Structure formats: C-alpha cells, structure tokens
Coordinates of C-alpha atoms in Angstrom, one line a residue:
Chain D
M126 CA -129.7 116.1 183.4
N127 CA -133.1 115.5 182.3
P128 CA -133.4 113.4 178.7
G129 CA -134.8 116.4 177.0
L130 CA -131.7 119.0 177.7
E131 CA -129.1 116.0 176.9
I132 CA -130.6 115.4 173.6
Q133 CA -130.5 119.1 173.0
M134 CA -127.0 119.1 174.1
V135 CA -126.2 116.1 171.8
A136 CA -128.0 118.2 168.9
V137 CA -126.1 121.6 169.8
I138 CA -122.6 120.1 169.8
V139 CA -123.5 117.9 166.8
A140 CA -124.8 120.8 164.9
A141 CA -121.2 123.1 165.7
A142 CA -119.3 119.9 164.7
C143 CA -120.9 119.2 161.2
A144 CA -121.1 123.0 160.7
L145 CA -117.6 123.9 160.8
P146 CA -116.1 121.8 158.1
G147 CA -119.2 122.3 156.0
I148 CA -118.3 125.8 155.6
F149 CA -115.1 124.9 153.5
L150 CA -117.2 122.4 151.7
V151 CA -119.6 125.0 150.5
L152 CA -116.8 127.6 149.8
R153 CA -115.3 124.8 147.5
R154 CA -118.6 124.2 146.0
M155 CA -118.4 120.5 147.1
A156 CA -121.5 120.2 149.3
L157 CA -122.7 117.4 147.7
L158 CA -119.7 115.7 149.1
S159 CA -121.1 115.9 152.6
D160 CA -123.9 113.9 151.2
A161 CA -121.9 111.3 149.4
I162 CA -119.1 110.7 152.5
S163 CA -122.2 110.5 155.1
H164 CA -123.3 107.2 153.1
S165 CA -120.8 106.0 152.2
V166 CA -118.8 105.5 155.6
L167 CA -121.5 102.9 156.1
L168 CA -119.2 100.5 153.8
G169 CA -116.5 101.2 156.2
I170 CA -118.5 100.5 159.3
V171 CA -119.7 97.1 157.7
L172 CA -116.2 96.1 156.2
G173 CA -114.7 97.3 159.7
Y174 CA -117.5 95.1 161.4
M175 CA -116.7 91.8 159.4
V176 CA -113.4 91.6 160.2
T177 CA -113.4 92.5 164.2
R178 CA -116.9 91.0 164.9
D179 CA -117.5 94.0 167.4
L180 CA -119.6 97.0 166.8
A181 CA -117.8 99.0 169.5
S182 CA -114.3 98.4 168.1
P183 CA -112.5 101.9 167.5
W184 CA -111.3 100.2 164.2
L185 CA -115.0 100.8 162.8
V186 CA -114.2 104.6 163.1
A187 CA -111.1 104.3 161.7
A188 CA -112.2 102.3 158.5
A189 CA -115.6 104.3 158.4
T190 CA -113.1 107.5 157.9
A191 CA -111.3 105.5 155.3
A192 CA -114.2 104.9 153.3
G193 CA -115.4 108.6 153.8
V194 CA -111.6 109.6 152.6
A195 CA -111.7 106.9 149.6
T196 CA -114.9 108.6 148.4
A197 CA -113.5 112.1 148.1
A198 CA -110.5 110.7 146.4
L199 CA -112.4 108.6 144.1
T200 CA -114.4 111.4 143.1
E201 CA -111.4 113.8 142.5
L202 CA -109.8 110.9 140.3
L203 CA -112.7 110.5 138.4
R204 CA -113.0 114.2 137.9
R205 CA -109.7 114.4 136.6
T206 CA -110.1 111.7 133.8
R207 CA -112.3 115.0 132.2
L208 CA -114.7 112.3 131.4
V209 CA -117.3 113.1 134.0
H210 CA -118.1 116.4 135.6
N211 CA -117.7 116.8 139.2
D212 CA -121.3 116.4 140.1
A213 CA -121.7 113.1 138.3
A214 CA -118.6 112.0 139.5
I215 CA -119.6 112.3 143.1
G216 CA -123.4 110.5 141.8
L217 CA -121.2 107.7 140.6
V218 CA -119.2 106.8 143.3
F219 CA -121.4 107.1 146.5
P220 CA -124.3 105.1 145.3
A221 CA -121.7 102.4 144.4
L222 CA -120.0 102.3 147.8
F223 CA -123.2 102.9 149.6
S224 CA -125.3 99.8 147.7
V225 CA -122.0 97.8 148.5
A226 CA -122.6 98.0 152.2
V227 CA -126.7 97.7 152.5
I228 CA -126.0 94.3 150.2
L229 CA -123.0 93.3 152.6
I230 CA -125.4 93.9 155.6
S231 CA -128.3 92.3 154.4
R232 CA -126.1 89.3 153.3
S233 CA -123.7 88.7 156.0
V234 CA -124.4 90.8 158.9
G235 CA -128.2 90.9 159.1
N236 CA -128.3 89.6 162.6
V237 CA -126.6 92.8 164.1
H238 CA -128.2 96.2 164.7
L239 CA -127.0 98.0 161.7
D240 CA -130.5 98.9 160.2
T241 CA -130.6 101.2 157.2
D242 CA -133.4 103.4 158.8
A243 CA -131.6 104.4 161.5
V244 CA -128.4 105.1 158.9
L245 CA -131.1 107.8 157.3
M246 CA -132.8 109.1 159.9
G247 CA -131.0 108.3 163.3
E248 CA -132.8 107.9 166.4
M249 CA -131.9 111.3 168.7
A250 CA -134.4 110.3 171.4
F251 CA -132.5 107.5 172.0
A252 CA -129.4 109.3 173.0
P253 CA -129.9 109.6 176.4
F254 CA -130.1 105.9 176.9
N255 CA -126.4 105.0 175.4
R256 CA -124.6 106.6 178.4
L257 CA -120.9 106.8 179.2
S258 CA -120.1 105.8 182.7
I259 CA -116.7 105.9 184.4
A260 CA -116.2 103.6 187.2
G261 CA -119.6 103.3 188.1
F262 CA -120.3 107.2 187.9
D263 CA -122.6 108.3 185.2
A264 CA -120.7 110.7 182.6
G265 CA -123.6 111.3 180.5
P266 CA -124.7 110.2 177.0
V267 CA -121.7 108.9 175.0
A268 CA -122.7 110.5 171.9
V269 CA -121.9 114.1 173.8
W270 CA -118.4 113.1 174.4
V271 CA -117.7 111.5 171.1
M272 CA -119.3 114.6 169.1
G273 CA -117.5 116.7 171.5
G274 CA -114.4 115.2 171.1
I275 CA -114.7 115.9 167.4
L276 CA -116.0 119.2 167.7
L277 CA -112.7 120.4 169.5
I278 CA -110.7 118.5 166.5
N279 CA -112.5 120.2 163.9
A280 CA -111.9 123.2 165.4
A281 CA -108.3 123.1 166.6
V282 CA -107.5 121.7 163.2
M283 CA -109.2 124.7 161.6
A284 CA -107.7 127.3 163.5
L285 CA -104.6 125.7 162.7
L286 CA -105.3 125.8 159.3
Y287 CA -107.2 128.6 158.8
K288 CA -105.0 130.3 156.2
E289 CA -104.4 127.6 154.3
L290 CA -107.8 126.5 154.2
K291 CA -108.8 130.3 152.9
I292 CA -106.4 130.6 150.4
T293 CA -106.8 126.7 149.0
S294 CA -110.8 127.4 148.8
F295 CA -109.8 130.9 147.2
D296 CA -107.1 130.7 144.8
P297 CA -105.6 127.0 144.6
A298 CA -103.2 127.8 141.7
L299 CA -101.7 130.5 143.7
A300 CA -101.6 128.5 146.9
A301 CA -99.5 125.8 145.1
A302 CA -97.1 128.6 143.6
L303 CA -96.9 129.6 147.2
G304 CA -95.9 126.1 147.9
L305 CA -98.9 125.3 150.1
S306 CA -100.2 122.3 148.7
P307 CA -103.8 122.2 147.9
T308 CA -104.1 118.7 147.6
L309 CA -102.6 118.2 151.3
V310 CA -105.3 120.6 152.8
Q311 CA -108.1 119.1 150.8
G312 CA -107.2 115.5 152.5
V313 CA -107.1 117.0 155.7
L314 CA -110.6 118.8 155.1
M315 CA -112.0 115.2 153.7
T316 CA -110.3 113.2 157.0
L317 CA -112.5 116.0 159.2
V318 CA -115.6 115.6 157.3
S319 CA -115.4 111.7 157.2
V320 CA -114.5 111.5 161.0
T321 CA -117.3 114.1 161.8
A322 CA -119.8 112.1 159.4
V323 CA -119.3 108.7 160.9
G324 CA -119.5 110.2 164.4
A325 CA -122.8 112.4 163.9
F326 CA -124.7 109.8 161.6
D327 CA -124.7 107.1 164.6
A328 CA -126.1 110.1 166.8
V329 CA -128.2 111.7 164.6
G330 CA -128.4 110.1 161.1
S331 CA -127.0 111.1 157.6
I332 CA -129.6 113.6 156.5
L333 CA -129.3 115.6 159.4
V334 CA -125.3 115.1 158.8
V335 CA -125.9 116.6 155.3
A336 CA -128.3 119.5 156.5
F337 CA -126.0 120.9 159.2
M338 CA -123.2 120.7 156.8
I339 CA -124.8 122.6 153.9
V340 CA -127.5 124.6 155.0
P341 CA -126.1 126.8 157.9
A342 CA -122.9 127.6 155.4
A343 CA -124.9 128.2 152.4
T344 CA -127.3 130.5 154.5
A345 CA -124.1 132.3 156.1
L346 CA -122.9 132.9 152.8
L347 CA -126.1 134.9 152.3
L348 CA -125.5 136.9 155.0
A349 CA -121.6 137.5 155.5
E350 CA -119.4 139.3 153.7
R351 CA -116.0 137.6 155.3
L352 CA -114.9 134.2 156.3
R353 CA -115.2 135.1 159.6
A354 CA -118.4 136.3 160.0
M355 CA -119.4 133.4 157.9
I356 CA -118.0 131.1 160.6
A357 CA -119.8 132.9 163.3
W358 CA -122.9 133.1 161.1
S359 CA -123.0 129.2 160.4
L360 CA -122.1 128.3 164.0
G361 CA -124.8 130.4 165.2
I362 CA -127.5 129.2 162.6
A363 CA -126.6 125.5 163.3
V364 CA -126.6 125.8 167.0
A365 CA -130.2 128.0 167.3
S366 CA -132.3 125.4 164.6
A367 CA -130.8 122.4 166.6
V368 CA -132.6 123.9 169.5
A369 CA -135.3 125.2 168.1
G370 CA -136.0 122.0 165.9
Y371 CA -136.1 120.0 168.9
H372 CA -138.8 121.8 170.2
V373 CA -140.7 121.9 167.3
A374 CA -140.3 118.0 167.4
V375 CA -141.9 118.2 170.9
A376 CA -144.6 120.0 170.0
L377 CA -145.4 118.2 167.1
D378 CA -144.4 114.9 168.3
A379 CA -142.5 114.3 165.4
N380 CA -138.9 112.9 164.5
I381 CA -136.0 115.0 166.2
A382 CA -133.6 114.7 163.3
G383 CA -136.1 115.6 160.5
A384 CA -137.5 118.4 162.6
I385 CA -134.2 120.2 163.1
A386 CA -133.5 119.8 159.2
M387 CA -136.8 121.2 158.5
T388 CA -136.3 124.1 161.2
L389 CA -132.6 124.3 159.0
G390 CA -134.3 124.7 155.5
A391 CA -136.8 127.3 157.0
V392 CA -134.0 129.6 158.6
F393 CA -132.5 129.5 155.0
A394 CA -135.7 130.3 153.1
V395 CA -136.0 133.3 155.4
A396 CA -132.1 134.3 154.9
L397 CA -133.0 133.8 151.0
V398 CA -136.1 136.3 151.2
L399 CA -134.4 138.9 153.8
S400 CA -130.6 138.8 153.2
P401 CA -129.8 142.5 153.3
R402 CA -127.7 142.1 150.1
H403 CA -128.3 138.8 148.1
G404 CA -131.7 138.5 149.2
V405 CA -135.0 138.3 147.1
V406 CA -136.4 141.4 148.4
S407 CA -133.4 143.7 148.5
V408 CA -132.7 142.6 145.0
A409 CA -136.2 143.4 143.6
V410 CA -136.0 146.7 145.6
R411 CA -132.5 147.6 144.2
R412 CA -133.9 146.6 141.0
W413 CA -136.6 148.7 141.0
R414 CA -134.6 151.5 141.9
Q415 CA -132.3 150.8 139.1
R416 CA -135.0 150.9 136.6
R417 CA -136.6 153.9 137.8
L418 CA -133.2 155.9 137.8
F419 CA -132.6 154.8 134.3
M420 CA -136.2 155.7 132.9
L421 CA -135.3 159.4 134.3
Q422 CA -132.0 159.0 132.8
M423 CA -134.1 158.1 129.6
L424 CA -136.6 161.2 129.8
T425 CA -133.5 163.5 130.2
I426 CA -131.7 162.3 127.1
H427 CA -134.4 161.9 125.0
L428 CA -135.5 165.6 125.9
L429 CA -131.6 166.9 125.3
H430 CA -131.5 165.0 121.8
H431 CA -134.8 166.9 120.7
E432 CA -134.5 170.0 122.3
T433 CA -133.6 172.1 118.9
G434 CA -134.9 171.0 115.5
D435 CA -138.2 170.7 113.9
E436 CA -139.3 167.6 115.7
A437 CA -139.2 168.9 119.2
G438 CA -142.8 170.1 119.0
R439 CA -143.8 166.3 118.1
E440 CA -141.0 164.4 120.4
C441 CA -141.3 166.4 123.4
A442 CA -145.0 166.7 123.6
E443 CA -145.9 165.2 127.0
Q444 CA -148.7 163.5 125.2
T445 CA -147.1 161.5 123.0
L446 CA -143.5 160.8 124.8
D447 CA -145.6 157.0 125.3
Q448 CA -145.4 156.5 121.9
H449 CA -142.0 158.0 121.3
L450 CA -140.1 156.1 123.9
G451 CA -142.5 152.9 124.0
W452 CA -143.3 153.2 127.8
S453 CA -147.1 152.7 128.8
P454 CA -149.1 156.1 129.6
E455 CA -148.6 155.1 133.0
Q456 CA -144.6 154.5 133.4
V457 CA -144.4 158.1 131.3
R458 CA -146.9 159.9 134.2
V459 CA -144.5 158.3 137.0
A460 CA -141.0 159.4 135.2
V461 CA -142.7 163.1 134.4
R462 CA -143.4 163.3 137.9
R463 CA -140.2 162.6 139.3
A464 CA -138.7 164.4 136.7
L465 CA -140.5 167.6 137.7
R466 CA -140.2 167.1 141.2
D467 CA -136.5 166.7 141.1
G468 CA -136.1 170.0 138.9
L469 CA -134.8 168.3 135.9
V470 CA -137.7 169.3 133.4
R471 CA -140.5 172.0 133.5
R472 CA -143.6 172.7 131.4
E473 CA -144.1 175.0 128.9
G474 CA -147.7 174.4 127.5
P475 CA -147.7 170.9 126.2
L476 CA -144.0 170.5 126.2
L477 CA -141.7 169.2 128.7
V478 CA -138.4 171.0 128.4
L479 CA -135.3 170.3 130.4
T480 CA -133.9 172.5 132.8
D481 CA -130.4 173.7 133.4
A482 CA -130.2 170.6 136.0
G483 CA -131.9 168.4 133.7
R484 CA -129.0 169.2 130.9
A485 CA -126.2 168.8 133.1
R486 CA -127.8 165.2 134.1
A487 CA -128.3 164.1 130.9
G488 CA -124.8 165.3 129.8
E489 CA -123.6 163.5 133.0
V490 CA -124.8 160.2 131.8
L491 CA -123.6 160.4 128.2
E492 CA -120.4 161.1 129.4
G493 CA -120.3 158.2 131.7
L494 CA -121.2 156.2 128.6
T495 CA -118.2 157.1 126.7
V496 CA -115.2 156.3 129.1
Chain G
M16 CA -73.2 138.6 123.6
T17 CA -70.4 136.7 125.7
A18 CA -70.8 138.9 128.5
E19 CA -74.9 138.3 128.8
N20 CA -74.3 134.8 128.4
R21 CA -72.5 135.1 131.7
V22 CA -75.3 136.0 133.5
I23 CA -77.3 133.3 135.4
P24 CA -80.8 133.6 133.4
A25 CA -83.6 134.9 135.7
L26 CA -85.5 132.3 134.2
Q27 CA -84.2 129.1 131.8
V28 CA -86.3 126.7 130.3
E29 CA -84.7 123.7 128.6
D30 CA -86.6 121.0 126.3
L31 CA -90.0 121.8 128.1
T32 CA -92.5 119.3 127.2
V33 CA -96.0 119.3 128.5
A34 CA -98.4 117.1 127.4
Y35 CA -102.4 116.6 128.5
R36 CA -102.4 112.9 128.3
D37 CA -100.8 112.2 124.8
K38 CA -101.5 115.3 123.4
P39 CA -98.7 117.8 123.4
V40 CA -99.6 121.5 124.6
L41 CA -95.9 122.6 124.8
W42 CA -93.4 120.5 122.6
D43 CA -89.8 121.2 123.4
V44 CA -89.5 124.7 124.6
D45 CA -86.4 126.2 125.0
V46 CA -86.4 130.0 126.8
S47 CA -83.7 131.7 128.4
V48 CA -84.7 135.4 130.2
P49 CA -82.0 137.3 131.2
P50 CA -82.8 139.4 134.6
G51 CA -84.4 143.1 134.4
V52 CA -86.6 142.4 131.6
L53 CA -90.2 143.0 130.9
M54 CA -91.2 139.8 128.3
A55 CA -94.6 139.1 126.7
V56 CA -95.3 135.9 125.9
V57 CA -97.4 135.8 122.8
G58 CA -99.3 133.4 120.5
P59 CA -102.8 132.2 119.2
N60 CA -105.2 130.7 121.3
G61 CA -104.3 127.1 122.5
A62 CA -100.6 127.7 121.8
G63 CA -99.4 126.9 125.5
K64 CA -99.0 130.4 127.1
T65 CA -100.8 129.6 130.4
T66 CA -99.4 126.1 130.4
L67 CA -95.6 127.4 129.8
I68 CA -96.3 129.9 132.6
K69 CA -97.6 127.3 135.0
A70 CA -94.9 124.5 133.8
C71 CA -92.7 127.2 135.3
L72 CA -94.3 127.6 138.7
G73 CA -94.4 124.0 138.7
L74 CA -97.8 123.8 139.0
V75 CA -98.2 121.1 135.9
R76 CA -95.8 118.1 135.3
P77 CA -93.5 118.5 132.5
A78 CA -93.3 115.3 130.3
A79 CA -89.8 116.4 129.7
G80 CA -87.1 119.1 130.2
R81 CA -86.8 121.3 133.1
V82 CA -87.0 124.8 134.6
L83 CA -84.6 126.7 136.0
I84 CA -85.1 130.0 138.2
H85 CA -81.9 131.9 138.7
G86 CA -80.2 128.8 138.4
R87 CA -82.3 126.6 140.7
P88 CA -85.0 124.2 140.3
V89 CA -88.4 126.3 141.2
E90 CA -88.9 124.4 144.3
A91 CA -86.2 126.3 145.9
Q92 CA -87.1 129.4 144.7
R93 CA -90.7 129.8 145.6
R94 CA -90.2 133.0 147.6
N95 CA -88.5 134.7 144.9
I96 CA -91.4 133.9 142.6
A97 CA -94.8 136.0 142.3
Y98 CA -97.9 134.6 140.2
V99 CA -100.9 136.7 138.9
P100 CA -103.4 134.0 137.4
Q101 CA -106.1 135.1 135.0
R102 CA -108.8 137.0 136.7
G103 CA -111.6 134.5 136.2
S104 CA -109.9 131.9 137.6
V105 CA -111.4 132.5 141.0
D106 CA -114.4 133.2 142.7
W107 CA -115.1 136.9 143.5
D108 CA -118.3 136.4 145.5
F109 CA -115.7 134.7 148.3
P110 CA -116.4 136.0 151.4
T111 CA -113.7 137.8 151.9
T112 CA -111.9 141.3 151.9
V113 CA -109.4 143.5 149.3
L114 CA -107.1 143.5 152.4
D115 CA -107.2 139.9 153.1
V116 CA -106.9 138.7 149.6
V117 CA -103.2 140.6 149.0
T118 CA -102.0 139.6 152.5
M119 CA -102.4 136.2 150.9
G120 CA -99.4 137.2 148.9
R121 CA -97.7 136.5 152.2
Y122 CA -98.5 133.2 153.3
G123 CA -95.9 131.4 151.5
A124 CA -93.3 133.5 153.3
L125 CA -94.9 132.7 156.4
G126 CA -95.0 129.0 155.7
W127 CA -97.5 126.6 157.2
F128 CA -99.9 127.1 160.4
R129 CA -98.3 130.9 161.1
R130 CA -101.0 133.7 161.2
P131 CA -100.5 136.8 159.5
G132 CA -99.8 140.0 161.7
A133 CA -99.6 143.5 161.8
A134 CA -96.6 143.7 159.9
E135 CA -98.1 141.4 156.6
R136 CA -101.1 143.9 156.7
E137 CA -99.1 147.0 156.7
R138 CA -97.2 145.8 153.9
A139 CA -100.4 144.8 152.1
R140 CA -101.3 148.4 152.4
Q141 CA -98.4 149.6 151.1
C142 CA -98.8 147.4 147.9
L143 CA -102.0 148.5 147.6
E144 CA -101.4 152.0 147.5
M145 CA -98.7 151.6 144.8
V146 CA -101.7 150.0 142.4
G147 CA -103.8 153.3 143.5
M148 CA -106.1 151.2 145.7
L149 CA -105.6 152.4 149.0
G150 CA -108.9 153.1 150.7
Y151 CA -110.6 149.8 149.5
E152 CA -109.2 147.6 152.1
R153 CA -112.1 146.8 153.7
R154 CA -114.5 146.3 150.6
Q155 CA -115.7 143.0 149.9
I156 CA -114.1 141.8 146.4
S157 CA -117.5 141.2 144.8
Q158 CA -117.7 145.1 144.9
L159 CA -115.4 145.4 142.6
S160 CA -114.9 146.2 138.9
G161 CA -112.8 144.1 136.4
G162 CA -109.8 146.8 136.6
Q163 CA -109.9 147.1 140.1
Q164 CA -110.0 143.3 140.3
Q165 CA -106.6 143.3 138.3
R166 CA -105.3 145.6 140.5
V167 CA -105.8 143.6 143.5
F168 CA -104.4 140.8 141.9
L169 CA -101.1 142.8 141.3
A170 CA -100.9 143.8 144.8
R171 CA -100.9 140.4 145.9
A172 CA -97.8 139.6 143.5
L173 CA -96.2 142.8 144.5
V174 CA -96.6 142.0 148.3
Q175 CA -94.8 138.9 147.8
D176 CA -91.5 140.9 147.4
A177 CA -90.3 138.3 144.5
D178 CA -87.6 139.3 141.9
L179 CA -89.4 136.9 139.1
F180 CA -93.0 137.6 138.1
F181 CA -95.4 135.4 136.3
M182 CA -98.5 137.3 134.8
D183 CA -101.6 135.4 132.8
E184 CA -102.9 138.1 130.9
P185 CA -102.6 141.0 133.4
F186 CA -104.5 143.3 130.7
Q187 CA -107.5 141.2 130.3
G188 CA -110.7 142.9 130.3
V189 CA -109.5 146.3 132.0
D190 CA -110.3 149.8 131.1
A191 CA -107.6 152.0 129.5
T192 CA -106.3 153.8 132.6
T193 CA -105.8 150.9 134.7
E194 CA -104.1 149.1 131.5
R195 CA -101.7 152.5 131.7
A196 CA -101.4 152.2 135.5
I197 CA -100.1 148.7 135.3
V198 CA -97.8 149.5 132.3
A199 CA -96.1 151.5 134.7
L200 CA -96.1 149.8 137.7
L201 CA -94.5 146.7 135.3
Q202 CA -91.8 149.2 134.1
D203 CA -91.0 150.1 137.4
L204 CA -90.7 146.5 138.7
R205 CA -88.1 146.5 135.8
A206 CA -86.5 149.2 136.2
S207 CA -85.6 148.0 140.1
G208 CA -84.2 144.8 138.6
R209 CA -86.9 142.7 138.5
T210 CA -88.0 140.2 135.6
V211 CA -91.4 140.3 134.7
I212 CA -92.9 137.7 132.1
C213 CA -96.6 138.3 131.1
V214 CA -98.5 136.3 128.8
H215 CA -100.2 139.0 126.3
H216 CA -103.0 139.4 123.5
D217 CA -102.6 142.6 122.2
L218 CA -99.8 142.4 119.4
Q219 CA -100.0 146.1 119.0
T220 CA -98.6 147.3 122.4
V221 CA -96.1 144.7 122.7
P222 CA -92.9 147.1 121.1
E223 CA -94.6 149.8 123.4
Y224 CA -94.7 148.0 126.5
F225 CA -92.3 144.9 126.6
D226 CA -88.5 144.7 125.8
W227 CA -88.5 141.0 125.3
V228 CA -90.8 138.4 123.5
S229 CA -91.7 134.6 123.3
L230 CA -93.4 133.8 120.7
V231 CA -95.3 130.4 121.2
N232 CA -97.5 128.2 119.3
V233 CA -96.7 124.7 120.9
R234 CA -93.1 124.9 119.6
L235 CA -91.2 128.5 120.6
V236 CA -91.0 130.4 117.3
A237 CA -88.7 133.1 118.9
S238 CA -87.4 134.4 121.8
G239 CA -85.3 137.6 122.4
P240 CA -85.3 141.5 122.4
V241 CA -88.5 142.7 120.8
N242 CA -86.6 145.1 118.2
E243 CA -84.7 141.6 116.9
V244 CA -87.5 138.7 117.5
F245 CA -90.7 140.7 116.9
T246 CA -90.8 140.5 113.1
P247 CA -93.4 140.2 110.7
N248 CA -91.6 136.9 109.6
H249 CA -92.1 135.4 113.2
L250 CA -95.6 136.6 114.0
R251 CA -96.5 135.1 110.6
T252 CA -95.4 131.9 111.8
T253 CA -96.4 131.9 114.9
Y254 CA -100.4 133.0 114.1
G255 CA -100.2 131.9 110.5
G256 CA -98.3 128.9 111.1
R257 CA -101.2 126.6 111.3
L258 CA -103.0 127.2 108.3
P259 CA -99.8 126.6 106.1
F260 CA -99.1 123.5 107.9
L261 CA -102.6 122.1 107.6
S262 CA -102.7 123.2 103.9
Q263 CA -99.7 121.5 103.3
R264 CA -100.7 118.6 104.9
A265 CA -103.8 118.6 102.0
D266 CA -102.0 119.3 99.5
P267 CA -99.0 117.4 98.1
K268 CA -98.1 119.8 95.4
E269 CA -97.4 122.6 98.2
R270 CA -95.6 120.4 100.3
A271 CA -93.1 119.2 97.1
R272 CA -92.7 123.3 96.4

C-alpha cells in the first residue's frame, strides 16, 4: 500500500476510535476532560519509562491509562469539595500533572525520544515508517493495529454498555436509584478515553485527539435528535474530516494533524450556520417569521380593542398606526399589507377595520393568553 | 391502632440524620408510612425534603439511622421503588425521544448489559397512554412543554411497576390541566394499593390531594393522617419555627418565658 493511503487509514481509524467515547464526554458536559487526559497521560508514560527504561514496554500504556483515569478521579474529588467548579477543577489538575511530566523529561530522561512537540502535534507523516512485521512479513503501520484494536474495544464496550451510558448521561440520579452505578459507568468511560488518548496521541498528537473527541460529537449534537443518529453523524464527520484534512495537508504541504483539526473546525462552523433546527440561519428565519406573525396578531388585537368607542377614528387610522403602536412606518406598511392579503382587515376610508376572520384571529390569540 | 401497627410499613425511616460535611440537613427523623397512602412531604425551602427522599432511595449516605422499605433495606428493594426526580434535574436537550426516556424506567429490571426490546417499549407505550401522552413517542424531548415533561417523567416511573413511588415536586411548573391529571393518576395508584410519597409545595392543596402528610424542617415536626397532623399549630412550627427559634436566641427574655 502506498504511504498516502496508509496515513489516511491511520487517520480514519484514529478518528473513529476517538469520536466514540467523545460522544459521551460531550453529552456529559465533560468535553474538556479529553484535553486534560490527553495531556496528563504523558506523566504516566514518563513514570512508566523511568521504571522500565523501555519505550516499547506495554507497562507504559498501562501507566498512561492509569494517569488518565487519575486525572478524571482527581478532578471529580476536587469538584466534590465544592470549593471549585468543574471547569476550574480540570484546569487545576492537568497542567499540574503535565508540567511534572515535562520537568521529569527534561531532568531525567532527556536523552530519549520523548519530545514535547511530538506530544502536541504528532507527526502522522511518519506513521508508515513505524511498521509491524510478523515473522518477516510486513503487516502495515503499527498505528493501524494499535488504534484498530482500541477502536474495536471502544465499539464493543459501548455496544455492551449502551443503555447504561445513556441513562447515566441523561439522568444519573435515576440510574443510581435503579442500581446502575453512575460512578462505575463513569470509570469505564474514563478508562476508554484514557486508553484511546494514549494510543492516539502517539499517532496523531494530543491536539488532534481533543479535536477528534469533541468536534464530531459537538457537531452531531447540532444535527441529530436521537443518540443513535448522533453516533452515526459523529463517526461520519470524524472519518470524512480525516480524509478531507489529509488532502488539504497534501495540497498545502502542511502538518497533517493540523490540517485535519482545521477541517473539523470548518465542518462544525458549517453545521453551526446551516443546521436545520439549531443553525444560525434557521433560528434567524424562525425568529423573523415569529416576529412577523406576532406583529400581525398585535395589529388585529389593537384594532379589536379600539373598534368601538370615540377613539376609533384616531386609533385605527392607517396613517397614525405607527405612532400608536410605536412601529416604524415601514413595519406598519408590511403588517397592513399582510393583514389585507390574509383577509384579516379591510380599508374603510382612512380607517382599518377588522373583518370577521380578523376578529376571530384576535379572539383566538387573546383566548390563548388566558389559559 | 394495634391493627395498623402490625402491618409492615411501606416506608420506615428510623433516626435518620443526613449531613453535608458537618451541617445537618436532616436531624434524627423518624417516619413510618403505612402502605396504600398518598403522602405529601411539606416544609420550607432548605428543610431537607429532597434530601429525605434521596436518603430513602439510597442516593445520599446518612450520617446515622436507617431506612427500611417494606421491612427491608433499600438495596434489596430497588425493583419495588420508582423515583421521579425534579424536572429541572436533567438536560432536556439530550438527543433522545419520549419513548426512549420512558423505557429507561425498565432499565433497572433489565439489569446490566441487557437491552430493552419490544416488550419494554410496549409497556412504555401503555404508560404513556395512562398519562395522556400517546402519540408523542417519537417526539424529541426538547420539544415538550413543562407539563408534558412532567407527564413523561411520571410515565417513566409507572413503567417501573413499583409499589412505592417517590416524587420530587411533581406539580412544579405544570398547568392546571396537567396538575389535575397527575392527581387523578396518583389517586389511582393509591386505589390500587400503591404508596406514593411526594415533595409538595402548595399547602392549600394538601388536604384535597393527600391523605397522609409529613411536616419537615430539618427535624420532623409531625407525620400522620392529614386530618390529624395537618394543623395550624404544626404548620406554624414547621414554617414559622425558624423565626421564634432565632428570636429566642437573640432575646434572652423570650427564652426565660
């Protein structure tokens, strides 16, 4: 397989593996924990290395995962003191762990390949050089196998605990009352996030890990109304952005992880503007329609109130409506035109008079108010 | 009296004390609720009403005392207890449907790992019908009004097939129609022998809706049938209790009397 395809394969697998646990992080409003965990796993790696003196040791992965879970646990403990809020707790814990890791690297393991640039941005272009060979047979990049395994684990655990993850995310108190421990489910989720972060940051760097965990889920939340649909959207967005981002990087001759993260951001921006229910455009259109409807209702109610009595001549004259309602002449013109077209009012000389339909409409609106 | 005492209470709370750090929220509370009653838990804000319910459900750990449900600890009775949390305690923008939320009531009976199937969804539909929400199954929950949200929560409790219900302010922010519908439903539950315990705020409606009441203000003021314990005296102790207590401390003459 050519290196370009292999890099894309790594990107796609990492994207899917990260997007899965990211969905529940976003739903639980813990998105920033992915940032924290993807940094603090470094401490586990450094400590693991200092003990084993072997960068390939599986103990490094175990130690890094433990560091990730510890980050989540420490954050939770800090939050429970009620002395700091959740966001502040995250911000307190992970820089502390990360900085200890950075100091340890520079003081005691400086001669090893553990450089901090690679931690942040990764170098996906090198993925094809680190290959797995079984009995002399080339089995492809190591990252494909490692992240493929993690993807399978994530998918399997989440399929098994789908209902538990759902209820503990939506209503943890009910889950606890039903005997489905939210703490236990949270622990499993944090372990998945940590394992994924450890595996992925080696391949793509921690910034892309965070982007893959948060952006597809946050985008999917704008588009989906059900959890299943949200999962499908997340996976689709993550995978499509990974491929598209790779091609952007090739075209611009830029860092691949950076280009993919940027693509993810662009996809989110598009969803933010165009999402059918929450998008900026559709919300603006809906507000505008509501406002137009509201003005029409106000006009009919105003006319109804002043239909009879001495002031009718003044209050219902088309020319002075702008002063009585406090609208601009243009707003009055639009509202009157619509009311005429809908058959709610008719002109009688200088006056606007409600038709039967208009009177009925005003009555409906007023009735709706009293319930 | 003697005949009643022999019945195992649906809920028995003994010497329950709950503290957040060293601040007691509930102080040595004893309550015994016979089966088949509809009980209101009333008291001022911060009196520990929600905490009492959460302690009964085993959601907060008591500093002292114990809770028995039909004579057994709550852990052994999870299948027999239904819980309706405050409506505002969940995120109504969560990407899920009405039917899905109601089906969650079956998750406890399903236990770990097992997925809900057609039987669970059918039962959820029946319960939606009981609260007048059939036809809303596929609705996303963010599109519901406050009253509809409360009905969905109620259906989710019904689906648990429990015989003891804990409800935290089921009438909070619902319109008059929904309130009447919920009351009718609660009275149906009582008529079928179930026990319902509601945190309730509207003192006016207590005698009309409920037949049993507990007056709580950190300590238990009184608990029993509404016509016996829902008295002006007890209400004054529950709601006015704080003011005389404070003035007693502030004014030694008052204490001397």
